Short mmCIF file of C-alpha atoms and ligand atoms in Angstrom, two decimals:
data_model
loop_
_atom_site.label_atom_id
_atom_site.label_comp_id
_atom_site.label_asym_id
_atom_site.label_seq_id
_atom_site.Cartn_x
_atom_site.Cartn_y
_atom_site.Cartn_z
CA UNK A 1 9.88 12.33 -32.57
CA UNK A 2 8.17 8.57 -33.28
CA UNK A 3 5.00 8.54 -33.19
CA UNK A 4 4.81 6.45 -29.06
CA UNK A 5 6.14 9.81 -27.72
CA UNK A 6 3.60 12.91 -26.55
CA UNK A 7 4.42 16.21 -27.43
CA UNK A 8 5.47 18.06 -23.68
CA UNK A 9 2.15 20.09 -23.23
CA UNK A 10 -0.55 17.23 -24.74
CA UNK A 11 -1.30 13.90 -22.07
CA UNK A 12 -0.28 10.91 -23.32
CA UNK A 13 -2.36 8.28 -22.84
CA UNK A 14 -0.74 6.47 -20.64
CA UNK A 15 1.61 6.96 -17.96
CA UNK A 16 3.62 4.03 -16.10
CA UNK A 17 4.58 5.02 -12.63
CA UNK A 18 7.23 3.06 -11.33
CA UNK A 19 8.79 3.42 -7.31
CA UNK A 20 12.02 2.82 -7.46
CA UNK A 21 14.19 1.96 -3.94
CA UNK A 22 17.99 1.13 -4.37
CA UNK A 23 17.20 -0.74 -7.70
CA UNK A 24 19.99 -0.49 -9.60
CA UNK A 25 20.11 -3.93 -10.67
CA UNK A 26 16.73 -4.16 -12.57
CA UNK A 27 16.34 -0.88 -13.92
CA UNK A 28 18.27 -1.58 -17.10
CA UNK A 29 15.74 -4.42 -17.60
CA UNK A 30 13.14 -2.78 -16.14
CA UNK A 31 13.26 0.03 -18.83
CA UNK A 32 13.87 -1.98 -22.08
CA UNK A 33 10.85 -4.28 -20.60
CA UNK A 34 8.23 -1.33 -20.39
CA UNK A 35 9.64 0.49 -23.32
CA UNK A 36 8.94 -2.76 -25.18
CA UNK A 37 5.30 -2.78 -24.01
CA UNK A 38 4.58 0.71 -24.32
CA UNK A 39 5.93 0.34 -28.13
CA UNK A 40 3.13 -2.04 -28.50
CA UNK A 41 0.32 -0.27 -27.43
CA UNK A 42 -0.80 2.04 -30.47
CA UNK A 43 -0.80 5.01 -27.42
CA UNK A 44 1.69 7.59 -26.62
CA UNK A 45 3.13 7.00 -23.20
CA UNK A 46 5.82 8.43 -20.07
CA UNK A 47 7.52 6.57 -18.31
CA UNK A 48 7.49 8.02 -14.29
CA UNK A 49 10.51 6.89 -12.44
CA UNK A 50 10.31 8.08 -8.64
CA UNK A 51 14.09 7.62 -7.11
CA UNK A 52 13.18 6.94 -3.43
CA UNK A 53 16.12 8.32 -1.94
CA UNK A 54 17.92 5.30 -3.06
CA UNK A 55 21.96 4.83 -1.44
CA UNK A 56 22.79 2.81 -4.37
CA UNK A 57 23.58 4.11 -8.29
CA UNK A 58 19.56 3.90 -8.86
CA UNK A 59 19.54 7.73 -9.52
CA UNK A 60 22.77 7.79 -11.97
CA UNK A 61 21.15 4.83 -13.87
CA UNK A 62 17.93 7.14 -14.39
CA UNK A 63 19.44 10.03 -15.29
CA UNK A 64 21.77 7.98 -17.85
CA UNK A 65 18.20 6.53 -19.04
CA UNK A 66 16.63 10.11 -19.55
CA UNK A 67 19.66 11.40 -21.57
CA UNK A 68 18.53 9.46 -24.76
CA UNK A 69 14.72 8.33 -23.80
CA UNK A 70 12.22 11.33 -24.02
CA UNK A 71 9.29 9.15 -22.66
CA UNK A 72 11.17 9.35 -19.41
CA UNK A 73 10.66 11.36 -16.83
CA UNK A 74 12.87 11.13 -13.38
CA UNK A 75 11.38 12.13 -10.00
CA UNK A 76 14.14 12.59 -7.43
CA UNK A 77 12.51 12.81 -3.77
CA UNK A 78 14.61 14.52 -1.18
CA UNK A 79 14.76 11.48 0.85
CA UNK A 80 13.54 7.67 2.02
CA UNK A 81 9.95 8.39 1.73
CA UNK A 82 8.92 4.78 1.80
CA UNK A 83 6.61 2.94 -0.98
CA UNK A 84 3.06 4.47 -0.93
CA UNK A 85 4.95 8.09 -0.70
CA UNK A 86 7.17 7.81 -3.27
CA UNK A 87 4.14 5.95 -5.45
CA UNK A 88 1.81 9.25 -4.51
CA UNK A 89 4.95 11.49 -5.72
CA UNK A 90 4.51 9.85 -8.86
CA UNK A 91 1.16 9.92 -9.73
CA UNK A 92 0.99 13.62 -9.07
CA UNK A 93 3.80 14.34 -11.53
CA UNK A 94 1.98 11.77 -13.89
CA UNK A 95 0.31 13.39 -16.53
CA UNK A 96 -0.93 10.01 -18.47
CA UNK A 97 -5.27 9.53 -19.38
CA UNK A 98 -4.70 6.60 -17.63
CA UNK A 99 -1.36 5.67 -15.02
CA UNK A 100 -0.29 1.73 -14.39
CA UNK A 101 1.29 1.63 -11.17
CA UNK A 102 3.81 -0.99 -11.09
CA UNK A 103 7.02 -2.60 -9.02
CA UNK A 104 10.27 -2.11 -9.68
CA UNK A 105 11.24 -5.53 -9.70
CA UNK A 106 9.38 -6.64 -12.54
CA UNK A 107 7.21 -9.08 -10.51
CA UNK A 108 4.30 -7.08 -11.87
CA UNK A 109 4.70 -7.75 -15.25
CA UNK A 110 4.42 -4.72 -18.02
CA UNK A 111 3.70 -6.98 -20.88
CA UNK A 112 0.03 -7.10 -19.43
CA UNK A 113 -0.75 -3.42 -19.71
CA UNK A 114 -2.21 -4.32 -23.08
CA UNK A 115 -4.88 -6.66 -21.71
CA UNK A 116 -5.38 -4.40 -18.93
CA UNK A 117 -6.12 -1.42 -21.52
CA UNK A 118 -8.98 -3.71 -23.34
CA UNK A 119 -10.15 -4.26 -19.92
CA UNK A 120 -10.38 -0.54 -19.32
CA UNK A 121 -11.86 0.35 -22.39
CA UNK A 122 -15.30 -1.78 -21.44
CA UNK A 123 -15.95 1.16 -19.06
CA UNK A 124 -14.22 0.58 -15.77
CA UNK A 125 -12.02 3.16 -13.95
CA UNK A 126 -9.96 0.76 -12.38
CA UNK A 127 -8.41 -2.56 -13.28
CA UNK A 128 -6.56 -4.17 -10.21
CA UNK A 129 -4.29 -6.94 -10.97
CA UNK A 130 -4.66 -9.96 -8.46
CA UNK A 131 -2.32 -12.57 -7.90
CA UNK A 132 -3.74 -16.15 -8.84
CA UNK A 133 -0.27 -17.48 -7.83
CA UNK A 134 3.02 -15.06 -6.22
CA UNK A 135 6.15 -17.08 -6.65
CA UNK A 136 9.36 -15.79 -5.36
CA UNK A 137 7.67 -14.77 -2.11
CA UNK A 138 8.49 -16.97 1.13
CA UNK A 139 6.10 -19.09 2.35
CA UNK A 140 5.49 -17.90 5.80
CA UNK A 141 5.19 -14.22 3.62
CA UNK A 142 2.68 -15.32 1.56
CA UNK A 143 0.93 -16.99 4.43
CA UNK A 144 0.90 -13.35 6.43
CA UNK A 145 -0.08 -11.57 3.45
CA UNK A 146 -3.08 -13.97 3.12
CA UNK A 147 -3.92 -13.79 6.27
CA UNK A 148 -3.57 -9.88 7.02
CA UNK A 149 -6.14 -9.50 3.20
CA UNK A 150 -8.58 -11.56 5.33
CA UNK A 151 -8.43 -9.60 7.94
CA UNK A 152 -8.45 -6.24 6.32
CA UNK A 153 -11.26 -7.43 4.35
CA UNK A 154 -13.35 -8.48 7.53
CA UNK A 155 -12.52 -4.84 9.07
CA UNK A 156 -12.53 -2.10 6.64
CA UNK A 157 -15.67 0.04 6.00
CA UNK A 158 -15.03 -0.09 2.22
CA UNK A 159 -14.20 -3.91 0.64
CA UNK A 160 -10.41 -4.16 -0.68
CA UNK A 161 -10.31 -6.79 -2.74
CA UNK A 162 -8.42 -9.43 -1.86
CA UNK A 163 -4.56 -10.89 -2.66
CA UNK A 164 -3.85 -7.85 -5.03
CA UNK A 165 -1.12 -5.21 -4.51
CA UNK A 166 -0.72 -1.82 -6.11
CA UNK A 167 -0.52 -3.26 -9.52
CA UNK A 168 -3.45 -1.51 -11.33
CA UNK A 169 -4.39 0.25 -13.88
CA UNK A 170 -6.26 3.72 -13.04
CA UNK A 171 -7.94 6.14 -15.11
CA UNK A 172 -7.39 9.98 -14.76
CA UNK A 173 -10.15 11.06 -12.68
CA UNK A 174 -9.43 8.32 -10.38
CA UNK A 175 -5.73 9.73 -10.05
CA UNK A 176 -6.80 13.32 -9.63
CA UNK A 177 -9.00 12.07 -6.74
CA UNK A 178 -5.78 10.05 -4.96
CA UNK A 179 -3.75 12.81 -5.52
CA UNK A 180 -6.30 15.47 -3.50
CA UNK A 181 -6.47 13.49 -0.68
CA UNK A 182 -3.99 14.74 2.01
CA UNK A 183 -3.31 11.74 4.26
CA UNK A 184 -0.29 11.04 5.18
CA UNK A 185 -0.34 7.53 5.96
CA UNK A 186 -1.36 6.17 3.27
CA UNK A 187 -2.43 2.73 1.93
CA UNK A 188 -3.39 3.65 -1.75
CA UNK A 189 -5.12 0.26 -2.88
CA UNK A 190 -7.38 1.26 0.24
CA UNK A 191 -7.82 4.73 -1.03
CA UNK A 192 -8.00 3.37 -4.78
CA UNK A 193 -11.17 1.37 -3.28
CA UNK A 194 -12.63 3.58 -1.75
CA UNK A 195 -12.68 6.11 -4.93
CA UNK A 196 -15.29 3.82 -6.16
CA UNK A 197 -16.24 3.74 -9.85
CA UNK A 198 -16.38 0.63 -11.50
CA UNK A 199 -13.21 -1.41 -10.66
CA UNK A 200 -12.79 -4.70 -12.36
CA UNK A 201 -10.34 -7.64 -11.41
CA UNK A 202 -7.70 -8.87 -13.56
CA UNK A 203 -6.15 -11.97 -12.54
CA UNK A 204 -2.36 -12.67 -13.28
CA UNK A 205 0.84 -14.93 -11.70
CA UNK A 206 3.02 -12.63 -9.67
CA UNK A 207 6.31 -13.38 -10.75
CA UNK A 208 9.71 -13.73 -8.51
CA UNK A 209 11.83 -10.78 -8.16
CA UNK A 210 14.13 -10.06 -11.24
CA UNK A 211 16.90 -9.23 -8.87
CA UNK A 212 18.10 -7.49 -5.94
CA UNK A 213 16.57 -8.20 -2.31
CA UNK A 214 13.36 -7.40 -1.02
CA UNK A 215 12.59 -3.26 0.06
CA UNK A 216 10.19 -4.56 2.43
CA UNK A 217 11.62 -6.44 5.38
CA UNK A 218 9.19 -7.15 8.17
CA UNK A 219 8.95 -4.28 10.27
CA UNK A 220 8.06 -2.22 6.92
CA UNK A 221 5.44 -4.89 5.76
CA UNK A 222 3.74 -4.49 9.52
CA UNK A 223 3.45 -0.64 9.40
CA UNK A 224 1.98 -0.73 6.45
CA UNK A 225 -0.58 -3.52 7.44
CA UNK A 226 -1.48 -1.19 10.91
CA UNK A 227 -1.93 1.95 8.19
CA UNK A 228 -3.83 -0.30 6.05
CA UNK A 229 -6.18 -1.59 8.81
CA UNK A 230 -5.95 2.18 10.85
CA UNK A 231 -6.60 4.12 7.31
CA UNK A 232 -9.29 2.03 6.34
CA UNK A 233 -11.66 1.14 9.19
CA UNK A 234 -12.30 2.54 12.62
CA UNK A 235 -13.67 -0.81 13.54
CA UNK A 236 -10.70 -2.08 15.55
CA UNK A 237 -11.64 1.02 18.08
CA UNK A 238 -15.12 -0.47 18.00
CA UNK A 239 -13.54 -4.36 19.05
CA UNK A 240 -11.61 -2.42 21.61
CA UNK A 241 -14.97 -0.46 23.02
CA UNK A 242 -17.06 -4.45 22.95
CA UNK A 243 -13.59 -5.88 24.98
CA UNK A 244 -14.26 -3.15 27.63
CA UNK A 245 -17.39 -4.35 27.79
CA UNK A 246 -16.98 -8.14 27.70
CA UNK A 247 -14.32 -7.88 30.24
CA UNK A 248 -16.75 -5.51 32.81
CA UNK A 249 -18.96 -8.51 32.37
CA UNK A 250 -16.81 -10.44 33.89
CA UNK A 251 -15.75 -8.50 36.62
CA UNK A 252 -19.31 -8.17 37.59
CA UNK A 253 -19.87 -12.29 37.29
CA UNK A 254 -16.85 -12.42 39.58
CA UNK A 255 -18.10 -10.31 41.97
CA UNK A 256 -21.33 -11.58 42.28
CA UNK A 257 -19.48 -15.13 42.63
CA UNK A 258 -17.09 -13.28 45.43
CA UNK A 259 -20.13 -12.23 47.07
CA UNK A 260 -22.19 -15.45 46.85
CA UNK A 261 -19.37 -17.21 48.45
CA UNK A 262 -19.08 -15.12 51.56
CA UNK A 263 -22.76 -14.65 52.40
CA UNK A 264 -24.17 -18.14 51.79
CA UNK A 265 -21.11 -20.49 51.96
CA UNK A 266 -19.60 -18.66 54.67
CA UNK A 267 -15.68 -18.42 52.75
CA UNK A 268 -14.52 -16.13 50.54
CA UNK A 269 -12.33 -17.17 47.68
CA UNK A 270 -8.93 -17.31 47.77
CA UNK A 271 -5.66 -17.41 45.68
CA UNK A 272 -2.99 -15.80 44.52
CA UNK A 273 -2.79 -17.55 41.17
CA UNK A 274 -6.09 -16.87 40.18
CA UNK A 275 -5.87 -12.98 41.99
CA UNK A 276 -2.41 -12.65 39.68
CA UNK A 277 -4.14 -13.92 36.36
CA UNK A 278 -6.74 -11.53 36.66
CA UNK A 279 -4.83 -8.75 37.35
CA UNK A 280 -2.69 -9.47 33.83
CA UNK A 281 -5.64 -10.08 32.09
CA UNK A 282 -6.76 -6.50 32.81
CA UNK A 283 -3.64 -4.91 32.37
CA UNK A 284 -2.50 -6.53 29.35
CA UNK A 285 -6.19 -5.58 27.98
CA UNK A 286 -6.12 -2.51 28.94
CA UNK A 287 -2.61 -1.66 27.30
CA UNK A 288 -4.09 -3.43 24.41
CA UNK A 289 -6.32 -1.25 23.88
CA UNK A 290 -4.52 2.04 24.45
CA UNK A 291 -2.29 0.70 21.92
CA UNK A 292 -5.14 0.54 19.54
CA UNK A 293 -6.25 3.90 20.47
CA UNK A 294 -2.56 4.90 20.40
CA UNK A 295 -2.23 3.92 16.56
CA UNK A 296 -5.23 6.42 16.04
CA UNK A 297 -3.73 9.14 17.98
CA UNK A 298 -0.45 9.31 16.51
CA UNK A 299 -1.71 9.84 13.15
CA UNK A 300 -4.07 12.17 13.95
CA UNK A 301 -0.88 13.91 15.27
CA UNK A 302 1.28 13.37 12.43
CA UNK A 303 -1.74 14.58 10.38
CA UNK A 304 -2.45 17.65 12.28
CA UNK A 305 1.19 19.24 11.51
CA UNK A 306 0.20 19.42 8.17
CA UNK A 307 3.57 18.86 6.65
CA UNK A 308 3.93 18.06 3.21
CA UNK A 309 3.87 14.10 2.66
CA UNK A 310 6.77 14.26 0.44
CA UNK A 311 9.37 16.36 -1.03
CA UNK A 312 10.88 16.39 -4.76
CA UNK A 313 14.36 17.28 -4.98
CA UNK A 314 14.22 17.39 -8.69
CA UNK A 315 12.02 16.35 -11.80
CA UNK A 316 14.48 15.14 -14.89
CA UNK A 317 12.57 15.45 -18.06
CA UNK A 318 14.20 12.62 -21.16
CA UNK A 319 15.59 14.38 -23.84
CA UNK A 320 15.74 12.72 -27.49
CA UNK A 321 18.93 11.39 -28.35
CA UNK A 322 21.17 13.95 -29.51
N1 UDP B 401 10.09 0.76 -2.72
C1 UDP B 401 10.18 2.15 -2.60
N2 UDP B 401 10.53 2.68 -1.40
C2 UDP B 401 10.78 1.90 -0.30
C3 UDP B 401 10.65 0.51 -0.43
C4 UDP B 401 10.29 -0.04 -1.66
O1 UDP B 401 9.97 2.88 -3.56
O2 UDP B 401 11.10 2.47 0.74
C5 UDP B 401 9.72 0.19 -4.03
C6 UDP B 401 10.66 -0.89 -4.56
O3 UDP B 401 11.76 -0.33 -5.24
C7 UDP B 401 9.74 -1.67 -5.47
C8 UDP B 401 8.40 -1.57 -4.76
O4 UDP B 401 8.49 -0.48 -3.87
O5 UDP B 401 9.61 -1.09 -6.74
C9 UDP B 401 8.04 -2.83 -3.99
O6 UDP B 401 9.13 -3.20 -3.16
P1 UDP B 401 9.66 -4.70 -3.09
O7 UDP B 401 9.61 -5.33 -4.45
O8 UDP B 401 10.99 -4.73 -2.43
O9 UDP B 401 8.56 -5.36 -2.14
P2 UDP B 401 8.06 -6.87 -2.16
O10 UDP B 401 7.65 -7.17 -3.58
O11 UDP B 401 9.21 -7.70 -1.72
O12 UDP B 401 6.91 -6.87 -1.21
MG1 MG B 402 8.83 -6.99 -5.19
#
C-alpha cells in the first residue's frame, strides 16, 4: 500500500466525490487528473465515483478503473437519478474528513484542491469555488445563470452566494448534516448554505468542458432553478399573496370608477376590449399563482411518500493491482 491510500476501516482525509452521467469520454482523464492531485496533497484520499445510470460504457470504464486503483470506490445507482441525487448518493458513501464535490467534465478543476485545503485549514467548514470567468458555456447560458443567481439571491431566506456551482470543498460535519436531511428535491449549494459555519469564497476560471456534451439541457437547468428558488425561500408564495392584493386594489379602483361614471356622468363604461383585457389579466394571474402554489404542493406530495431519494445498485470497492 503507498502511503496516499487509507487503510479500509480509518477516514482518509479527503474524499473527492465525483457525479458521473454518460461520461465515458473524460473519465480516463478525469481519473489520472485527480489521482495526480490527490498524489500531491501529503493526505490519504478516495476517490467516489457515482455512475448515474449512465446508457453509455461510463460504468465498464469505472469498474476497469477500480480493478487496479484502491483509492477508488464505484457507486452504481439503480437508475437516472439526476445531478443533486446522484451527488447526495455520494457523499453518504463518502467517508473522507473533508469531501470536494466536483464535475465530471473537468471544468472544475482538481489541481485546486490544494489551495482549497490551505483555505480550509484557517478554520472554515466550507470553501465554495466561484467562477470569476466560465468559458465553454453559451452566452445566452451564462446570461440565465446570472440572472436566475440574482434572483435566487433576492428570494431565498438564507444568502447563496453568488455565480458558484457545487464545486466546494466541505468538511465532515458539514457532510453528515447534508446527508440527514431528507428532502427530496434538492439544491445542495442551497442546503450547503444554509448549514452555516464559516464558509469562505474561493475564486477560480471555470474551464470549458473536456469533452462530451452538456448533461444539462434546458428543461433540466429550469427544474433545478424552480427547486432551487421552491427549496430555498417561501417568498415567491408571499409575491403571489401581495399580487392578490395589488390586483383587488384594482378591482376596487375600477369599480369605484364604474360607479362614478353612472351616478354623476350619467354613462356607464363600455368596451369589449378593455372588458376582455381584464378578464385575462385575472385569469392569467390567477393561474399564475396556482402555479406557484402548485410547485409547493407537488413537493410536499412527492415528500410525503417518503420514498427513498435514491437507490444504489452496487458499491465497487478498488482493489490494488494484482
Ligand atoms: N450529471 C449527473 N446526472 C445527470 C446529469 C449530470 O450525474 O443526470 C453530472 C455530469 O456527469 C457532470 C455534472 O453532473 O459530472 C454536471 O453536468 P454537466 O457538466 O453536463 O453540466 P453543465 O456543466 O453543462 O451545467
Ligand atoms: Mg459541465
Amino acid at each position: 500500500m503507498n502511503s496516499s491510500e487509507a487503510p479500509p476501516t480509518a477516514r482518509p482525509r479527503l474524499s473527492f466525490v465525483i457525479p458521473c452521467y454518460n461520461e465515458q469520454e473524460v473519465l480516463g482523464e478525469l481519473h489520472r487528473r485527480v489521482k495526480a492531485a490527490g498524489g500531491s496533497l501529503d493526505a490519504t484520499y478516495e476517490i467516489i465515483l457515482v455512475n448515474d445510470g449512465s446508457s453509455d460504457g461510463t460504468l465498464d470504464v469505472m469498474v476497469s478503473l477500480a480493478a487496479t486503483d484502491p483509492t477508488l470506490v464505484v457507486v452504481d445507482l439503480s437508475r437516472n437519478h439526476g445531478h443533486q441525487l446522484a451527488l447526495s448518493a455520494g457523499l453518504q458513501v463518502s467517508r473522507g474528513e473533508r469531501v470536494l464535490v466536483l464535475d465530471a467534465d473537468l471544468q472544475d478543476p482538481p489541481e485546486l484542491v490544494g489551495e482549497m485545503m490551505a483555505l480550509m485549514d484557517g478554520g472554515s467548514d466550507v470553501v465554495y469555488a466561484q467562477r470569476r470567468t466560465r468559458r465553454g458555456d453559451a452566452p445566452m447560458k451564462r446570461l440565465a445563470c446570472a440572472a436566475f443567481y440574482r434572483v435566487l439571491t433576492w428570494l431565498a431566506d438564507r444568502p447563496i452566494p453568488l455565480d458558484t456551482g457545487d464545486f466546494r470543498l466541505l468538511s465532515r460535519r458539514v457532510v453528515d448534516e447534508i446527508v440527514r436531511m431528507p428532502e427530496c428535491h434538492r439544491f445542495i449549494r442551497g442546503m450547503v448554505s444554509w448549514v452555516g459555519y464559516k464558509q469562505v469564497p474561493f475564486a477560480y476560471d471555470r474551464k470549458g468542458r473536456f469533452a462530451g456534451e452538456t448533461k444539462y439541457p434546458l428543461i433540466r437547468l429550469v427544474t433545478l432553478a424552480l427547486d432551487g428558488i421552491v427549496t430555498s425561500s417561501t417568498r415567491p408564495l408571499m409575491l403571489a399573496t401581495y399580487a392578490g392584493g395589488l390586483f383587488a386594489l384594482l378591482c376596487v379602483g375600477l369599480i369605484v370608477y364604474a360607479l362614478y361614471s353612472w351616478l354623476f356622468v350619467g354613462e356607464t363604461p363600455q368596451g369589449w376590449t378593455s372588458l376582455m383585457i381584464i378578464v385575462t389579466l385575472l385569469g392569467s394571474v390567477q393561474l399564475l399563482v396556482l402555479g406557484i402554489v402548485g410547485q409547493y404542493v407537488g413537493r410536499v406530495h412527492e415528500q410525503v411518500r417518503g420514498r427513498p431519494i435514491f437507490i444504489i445498485r452496487d458499491i465497487i470497492r478498488g482493489t490494488p493491482n494484482a
